[in-house]
Coordinates of C-alpha atoms in Angstrom, one line a residue:
M1 CA 38.8 -16.0 -45.6
A2 CA 37.8 -12.4 -47.8
R3 CA 34.2 -12.4 -48.2
I4 CA 34.0 -8.5 -49.4
A5 CA 35.8 -7.4 -52.6
I6 CA 36.2 -3.9 -53.3
L7 CA 37.2 -2.4 -56.8
V8 CA 38.6 1.0 -56.9
G9 CA 39.6 2.7 -60.2
T10 CA 42.6 5.0 -59.8
P11 CA 44.9 6.7 -62.0
A12 CA 47.6 4.0 -61.8
G13 CA 44.9 1.1 -62.6
T14 CA 42.3 -0.8 -60.7
R15 CA 43.0 -1.9 -57.3
L16 CA 41.5 -4.7 -55.6
L17 CA 40.9 -5.0 -51.9
A18 CA 39.7 -7.8 -49.9
A19 CA 38.5 -8.1 -46.6
S20 CA 36.6 -10.4 -44.3
R21 CA 34.8 -7.6 -42.1
E22 CA 32.8 -4.6 -43.2
R23 CA 34.9 -2.0 -41.0
E24 CA 38.2 -3.7 -42.4
A25 CA 36.9 -3.3 -45.9
A26 CA 35.9 0.3 -45.2
L27 CA 39.2 1.0 -43.6
M28 CA 41.2 -0.4 -46.5
A29 CA 39.3 1.7 -48.8
E30 CA 39.6 4.8 -46.8
R31 CA 43.3 4.4 -46.9
L32 CA 43.5 4.2 -50.5
L33 CA 41.0 7.1 -51.1
V34 CA 42.7 9.4 -48.9
G35 CA 46.0 8.8 -50.8
L36 CA 44.8 9.4 -54.2
D37 CA 45.2 12.9 -55.7
R38 CA 42.0 15.1 -55.5
A39 CA 41.7 15.2 -59.0
A40 CA 41.0 11.5 -59.0
L41 CA 37.9 11.9 -56.7
P42 CA 35.3 10.6 -56.8
A43 CA 36.9 7.3 -57.8
P44 CA 34.6 4.5 -59.3
L45 CA 34.2 1.6 -56.9
W46 CA 32.0 -1.5 -56.9
V47 CA 31.7 -3.6 -53.6
Q48 CA 31.0 -7.2 -54.1
C49 CA 29.9 -9.6 -51.3
A50 CA 27.3 -12.3 -50.6
D51 CA 25.3 -9.9 -48.6
A52 CA 23.3 -7.3 -50.8
A53 CA 22.5 -5.0 -48.1
L54 CA 26.0 -5.0 -46.9
A55 CA 27.4 -4.2 -50.1
A56 CA 24.8 -1.3 -50.6
R57 CA 25.7 -0.1 -47.0
L58 CA 29.4 -0.1 -47.7
T59 CA 29.1 1.5 -51.3
A60 CA 27.1 4.2 -49.8
Y61 CA 29.5 5.2 -47.2
L62 CA 32.4 5.1 -49.3
A63 CA 30.5 7.5 -51.8
G64 CA 29.9 9.6 -48.7
F65 CA 33.4 9.7 -47.8
Q66 CA 34.6 10.5 -51.0
A67 CA 32.1 13.5 -51.2
E68 CA 33.6 14.6 -47.7
L69 CA 37.2 14.5 -49.1
T70 CA 36.3 16.7 -52.1
A71 CA 34.4 19.2 -50.2
V72 CA 37.4 19.8 -47.6
P73 CA 40.0 22.2 -49.0
A74 CA 43.4 20.5 -50.0
D75 CA 45.4 22.5 -47.3
G76 CA 42.7 21.3 -44.7
A77 CA 41.7 25.0 -44.2
Q78 CA 37.8 25.3 -43.3

């Protein structure tokens, strides 16, 4: 049973991700975000679950993940 929902705004529309564990939710969101064009980042996202601390932690993690994606040059050079 899914207990974590993540809504991600993309140029193609809103995507809804559902997971039962925090790490599973993070991995699903990471895969989606990596697949977006750089111009679409940072993508708006909302994390919903019964545990407010988990939602805040996952939101902060995904915000940091997007910041890292936008900081690395598109060709991967440093």
